[in-house]
PDB file of C-alpha atoms in Angstrom:
ATOM      1  CA  MET A   1      -7.070   1.165  46.871  1.00 46.00           C
ATOM      2  CA  ARG A   2      -6.475   5.082  46.782  1.00 46.00           C
ATOM      3  CA  ARG A   3      -3.168   4.493  45.401  1.00 44.00           C
ATOM      4  CA  LEU A   4      -4.528   1.946  42.473  1.00 39.00           C
ATOM      5  CA  ALA A   5      -6.993   4.447  41.456  1.00 39.00           C
ATOM      6  CA  ALA A   6      -4.246   7.220  41.444  1.00 41.00           C
ATOM      7  CA  ILE A   7      -2.000   5.044  39.450  1.00 40.00           C
ATOM      8  CA  ALA A   8      -4.851   4.406  37.114  1.00 40.00           C
ATOM      9  CA  ILE A   9      -5.767   7.875  36.767  1.00 42.00           C
ATOM     10  CA  VAL A  10      -2.128   9.191  35.816  1.00 41.00           C
ATOM     11  CA  SER A  11      -1.466   5.915  33.447  1.00 41.00           C
ATOM     12  CA  ILE A  12      -5.068   7.389  31.663  1.00 42.00           C
ATOM     13  CA  CYS A  13      -3.650  11.012  31.483  1.00 43.00           C
ATOM     14  CA  THR A  14      -0.250  10.048  30.296  1.00 40.00           C
ATOM     15  CA  THR A  15      -1.837   7.957  27.740  1.00 39.00           C
ATOM     16  CA  ALA A  16      -4.068  10.653  26.568  1.00 41.00           C
ATOM     17  CA  ALA A  17      -1.141  13.261  26.584  1.00 43.00           C
ATOM     18  CA  VAL A  18       0.622  10.920  24.139  1.00 46.00           C
ATOM     19  CA  ALA A  19      -1.860  10.191  22.031  1.00 51.00           C
ATOM     20  CA  ALA A  20      -2.660  12.718  19.150  1.00 69.00           C
ATOM     21  CA  ASP A  21      -5.024  13.203  16.447  1.00 94.00           C
ATOM     22  CA  PHE A  22      -3.801  13.487  13.269  1.00 97.00           C
ATOM     23  CA  LYS A  23      -4.993  14.840   9.714  1.00 97.00           C
ATOM     24  CA  ARG A  24      -3.823  13.830   6.212  1.00 97.00           C
ATOM     25  CA  TYR A  25      -1.845  16.044   4.134  1.00 97.00           C
ATOM     26  CA  GLU A  26      -1.680  15.286   0.551  1.00 96.00           C
ATOM     27  CA  ASN A  27       0.943  17.545  -1.704  1.00 96.00           C
ATOM     28  CA  GLY A  28      -0.467  18.467  -5.027  1.00 93.00           C
ATOM     29  CA  ARG A  29       2.911  19.529  -6.834  1.00 95.00           C
ATOM     30  CA  PHE A  30       4.976  16.414  -5.757  1.00 95.00           C
ATOM     31  CA  GLY A  31       2.332  13.813  -4.767  1.00 94.00           C
ATOM     32  CA  TYR A  32       4.013  12.940  -1.590  1.00 97.00           C
ATOM     33  CA  GLU A  33       1.583  12.273   1.555  1.00 97.00           C
ATOM     34  CA  ILE A  34       1.894  12.563   5.568  1.00 98.00           C
ATOM     35  CA  ASP A  35      -0.169  12.435   8.501  1.00 98.00           C
ATOM     36  CA  LEU A  36       0.237  15.613  10.362  1.00 98.00           C
ATOM     37  CA  PRO A  37      -0.666  16.287  14.108  1.00 98.00           C
ATOM     38  CA  ALA A  38      -4.208  17.872  13.848  1.00 97.00           C
ATOM     39  CA  ASP A  39      -3.314  20.256  16.806  1.00 95.00           C
ATOM     40  CA  PHE A  40      -0.238  21.964  14.938  1.00 98.00           C
ATOM     41  CA  ARG A  41      -1.316  25.174  12.945  1.00 97.00           C
ATOM     42  CA  THR A  42      -0.324  26.448   9.728  1.00 96.00           C
ATOM     43  CA  MET A  43       2.425  28.973   9.755  1.00 96.00           C
ATOM     44  CA  LEU A  44       3.529  29.092   6.098  1.00 93.00           C
ATOM     45  CA  THR A  45       1.730  27.681   2.954  1.00 92.00           C
ATOM     46  CA  PRO A  46       4.617  28.615   0.190  1.00 92.00           C
ATOM     47  CA  GLU A  47       3.181  29.897  -3.110  1.00 92.00           C
ATOM     48  CA  ASN A  48       5.339  27.157  -5.179  1.00 93.00           C
ATOM     49  CA  GLY A  49       3.153  24.681  -3.200  1.00 93.00           C
ATOM     50  CA  ASP A  50       6.139  22.471  -2.218  1.00 96.00           C
ATOM     51  CA  GLY A  51       4.976  22.093   1.372  1.00 97.00           C
ATOM     52  CA  ILE A  52       3.978  23.435   4.633  1.00 97.00           C
ATOM     53  CA  GLY A  53       5.337  24.817   7.690  1.00 98.00           C
ATOM     54  CA  LEU A  54       3.526  24.680  11.131  1.00 98.00           C
ATOM     55  CA  GLU A  55       3.864  24.911  14.978  1.00 98.00           C
ATOM     56  CA  SER A  56       2.418  23.277  18.112  1.00 97.00           C
ATOM     57  CA  VAL A  57      -0.260  25.178  19.718  1.00 96.00           C
ATOM     58  CA  ASP A  58       2.054  25.935  22.813  1.00 96.00           C
ATOM     59  CA  GLY A  59       4.751  26.920  20.176  1.00 97.00           C
ATOM     60  CA  THR A  60       7.497  24.424  21.312  1.00 96.00           C
ATOM     61  CA  GLY A  61       7.502  22.160  18.030  1.00 98.00           C
ATOM     62  CA  LYS A  62       8.226  23.470  14.543  1.00 98.00           C
ATOM     63  CA  LEU A  63       7.225  21.256  11.807  1.00 98.00           C
ATOM     64  CA  SER A  64       8.296  21.760   8.021  1.00 97.00           C
ATOM     65  CA  VAL A  65       7.086  19.213   5.308  1.00 98.00           C
ATOM     66  CA  TRP A  66       7.950  19.854   1.685  1.00 97.00           C
ATOM     67  CA  GLY A  67       9.220  18.574  -1.579  1.00 97.00           C
ATOM     68  CA  ASN A  68      11.983  19.380  -3.635  1.00 96.00           C
ATOM     69  CA  TYR A  69      13.516  18.387  -7.061  1.00 95.00           C
ATOM     70  CA  VAL A  70      16.859  16.490  -6.504  1.00 94.00           C
ATOM     71  CA  THR A  71      20.012  18.739  -7.735  1.00 86.00           C
ATOM     72  CA  GLU A  72      23.010  17.112  -6.307  1.00 68.00           C
ATOM     73  CA  GLY A  73      23.473  14.284  -8.590  1.00 85.00           C
ATOM     74  CA  GLY A  74      21.002  11.677  -6.803  1.00 92.00           C
ATOM     75  CA  PHE A  75      18.705  11.121  -3.746  1.00 95.00           C
ATOM     76  CA  ALA A  76      21.754  10.160  -1.785  1.00 94.00           C
ATOM     77  CA  GLN A  77      23.882  13.340  -2.482  1.00 94.00           C
ATOM     78  CA  GLU A  78      20.740  15.569  -2.266  1.00 94.00           C
ATOM     79  CA  SER A  79      20.290  13.946   1.311  1.00 95.00           C
ATOM     80  CA  ASP A  80      23.726  14.624   2.324  1.00 94.00           C
ATOM     81  CA  LEU A  81      23.430  18.296   1.456  1.00 93.00           C
ATOM     82  CA  ARG A  82      20.179  18.924   3.416  1.00 93.00           C
ATOM     83  CA  ARG A  83      21.912  17.123   6.419  1.00 95.00           C
ATOM     84  CA  LYS A  84      24.716  19.547   5.673  1.00 95.00           C
ATOM     85  CA  PHE A  85      22.788  22.706   5.911  1.00 95.00           C
ATOM     86  CA  GLU A  86      21.376  21.368   9.325  1.00 96.00           C
ATOM     87  CA  SER A  87      24.863  20.767  10.502  1.00 97.00           C
ATOM     88  CA  ASP A  88      26.034  24.263   9.177  1.00 97.00           C
ATOM     89  CA  ASP A  89      23.333  25.870  11.460  1.00 96.00           C
ATOM     90  CA  GLY A  90      24.819  24.016  14.374  1.00 97.00           C
ATOM     91  CA  TRP A  91      23.038  20.958  14.670  1.00 97.00           C
ATOM     92  CA  LYS A  92      24.753  17.910  15.858  1.00 98.00           C
ATOM     93  CA  PHE A  93      23.756  14.684  14.533  1.00 97.00           C
ATOM     94  CA  THR A  94      23.818  11.588  16.769  1.00 96.00           C
ATOM     95  CA  ASN A  95      21.564   8.963  14.880  1.00 96.00           C
ATOM     96  CA  GLU A  96      21.461   8.102  10.949  1.00 96.00           C
ATOM     97  CA  LYS A  97      19.728   5.706   8.923  1.00 97.00           C
ATOM     98  CA  ARG A  98      19.144   5.187   5.429  1.00 95.00           C
ATOM     99  CA  SER A  99      18.738   3.106   2.455  1.00 96.00           C
ATOM    100  CA  ALA A 100      18.677   3.872  -1.312  1.00 93.00           C
ATOM    101  CA  SER A 101      15.206   5.413  -1.128  1.00 94.00           C
ATOM    102  CA  TRP A 102      14.692   6.969   2.460  1.00 97.00           C
ATOM    103  CA  ALA A 103      17.115   8.543   5.240  1.00 97.00           C
ATOM    104  CA  SER A 104      16.420   9.671   8.787  1.00 98.00           C
ATOM    105  CA  TYR A 105      18.486  11.861  11.055  1.00 97.00           C
ATOM    106  CA  SER A 106      18.353  12.721  14.213  1.00 97.00           C
ATOM    107  CA  GLY A 107      20.142  15.338  16.427  1.00 97.00           C
ATOM    108  CA  VAL A 108      20.916  18.040  19.144  1.00 98.00           C
ATOM    109  CA  LYS A 109      21.468  21.626  19.570  1.00 98.00           C
ATOM    110  CA  GLY A 110      21.425  22.707  22.744  1.00 97.00           C
ATOM    111  CA  ASP A 111      18.288  21.714  24.934  1.00 97.00           C
ATOM    112  CA  ARG A 112      16.356  20.962  21.330  1.00 98.00           C
ATOM    113  CA  ILE A 113      16.093  17.713  19.131  1.00 98.00           C
ATOM    114  CA  ILE A 114      15.704  17.504  15.570  1.00 98.00           C
ATOM    115  CA  TYR A 115      14.353  14.887  13.518  1.00 98.00           C
ATOM    116  CA  MET A 116      14.498  14.579   9.505  1.00 98.00           C
ATOM    117  CA  ARG A 117      13.133  12.030   7.548  1.00 98.00           C
ATOM    118  CA  GLN A 118      13.621  12.301   3.652  1.00 98.00           C
ATOM    119  CA  ILE A 119      12.077   9.920   0.707  1.00 97.00           C
ATOM    120  CA  ALA A 120      12.602   9.532  -2.789  1.00 95.00           C
ATOM    121  CA  LEU A 121       9.818  10.596  -4.715  1.00 96.00           C
ATOM    122  CA  CYS A 122       8.939  10.523  -8.570  1.00 92.00           C
ATOM    123  CA  ASP A 123      10.580  12.284 -11.427  1.00 90.00           C
ATOM    124  CA  ASP A 124      13.947  12.774  -9.524  1.00 93.00           C
ATOM    125  CA  ALA A 125      12.237  14.294  -6.469  1.00 95.00           C
ATOM    126  CA  MET A 126      12.379  13.945  -2.494  1.00 96.00           C
ATOM    127  CA  GLY A 127       9.679  14.484   0.114  1.00 97.00           C
ATOM    128  CA  SER A 128      10.902  15.499   3.392  1.00 97.00           C
ATOM    129  CA  PHE A 129       9.992  16.577   6.986  1.00 98.00           C
ATOM    130  CA  THR A 130      11.866  18.148  10.065  1.00 98.00           C
ATOM    131  CA  LEU A 131      10.382  18.467  13.473  1.00 98.00           C
ATOM    132  CA  GLU A 132      12.450  20.540  15.979  1.00 98.00           C
ATOM    133  CA  TYR A 133      11.356  20.402  19.593  1.00 98.00           C
ATOM    134  CA  PRO A 134      12.602  20.644  23.107  1.00 98.00           C
ATOM    135  CA  ALA A 135      14.226  17.665  24.511  1.00 97.00           C
ATOM    136  CA  SER A 136      12.460  18.030  27.839  1.00 98.00           C
ATOM    137  CA  LYS A 137       9.161  17.067  25.527  1.00 97.00           C
ATOM    138  CA  GLN A 138      10.500  14.185  23.741  1.00 96.00           C
ATOM    139  CA  GLN A 139       7.439  11.911  25.587  1.00 96.00           C
ATOM    140  CA  ARG A 140       5.259  13.982  23.482  1.00 96.00           C
ATOM    141  CA  TYR A 141       7.042  14.376  20.073  1.00 97.00           C
ATOM    142  CA  GLY A 142       8.327  11.062  19.943  1.00 96.00           C
ATOM    143  CA  PRO A 143       5.088   9.396  19.190  1.00 97.00           C
ATOM    144  CA  LEU A 144       4.570  12.090  16.543  1.00 97.00           C
ATOM    145  CA  VAL A 145       7.590  11.462  14.781  1.00 98.00           C
ATOM    146  CA  ASP A 146       6.919   7.609  14.736  1.00 97.00           C
ATOM    147  CA  ARG A 147       3.428   8.299  13.010  1.00 98.00           C
ATOM    148  CA  MET A 148       5.106  10.734  10.270  1.00 98.00           C
ATOM    149  CA  VAL A 149       7.832   8.550   9.668  1.00 98.00           C
ATOM    150  CA  LYS A 150       5.242   5.709   9.050  1.00 97.00           C
ATOM    151  CA  THR A 151       2.736   7.893   6.922  1.00 98.00           C
ATOM    152  CA  LEU A 152       5.251   9.660   5.074  1.00 98.00           C
ATOM    153  CA  LYS A 153       4.602   8.046   1.383  1.00 96.00           C
ATOM    154  CA  ALA A 154       5.306   8.391  -2.189  1.00 94.00           C
ATOM    155  CA  PRO A 155       2.880   8.421  -5.074  1.00 90.00           C
ATOM    156  CA  LYS A 156       1.946   4.822  -5.742  1.00 85.00           C
ATOM    157  CA  ASN A 157       2.578   5.457  -9.415  1.00 81.00           C
ATOM    158  CA  CYS A 158       4.663   7.319 -11.066  1.00 78.00           C
ATOM    159  CA  ASN A 159       4.132   8.553 -14.779  1.00 67.00           C
TER     160      ASN A 159
END
């Protein structure tokens, strides 16, 4: 009986640790929106209004969310350029998925994981987020990535 109670307690604690509250972020400049982990603190808010930089409370997770205008001939080429910037910084990409209007990349550098997501926006722009975190905390950060991928959205109507 004690063993069953212990398993139940561990299951509840694990579920609580994985579950996270989120807050909606809407970018006024580019019109994209995304759910951000509520327990991350804002570290940077650029004056140009393109996005936001955040960090987990324990300092292990670094999250950047931004929009930019496509400068390299189209969404796919701009996406490739953004990926190259990270590769040049030492990241080794191990997974890549893409379509005409979105791209996702994940990779490693040492004991850290990076996840990048990009979507096409209105007016030849793109919205992106990058989350970098320790590989040892994949159980915590994996569900956050899943939620942010699902909620990173372009404006419904482009004018």
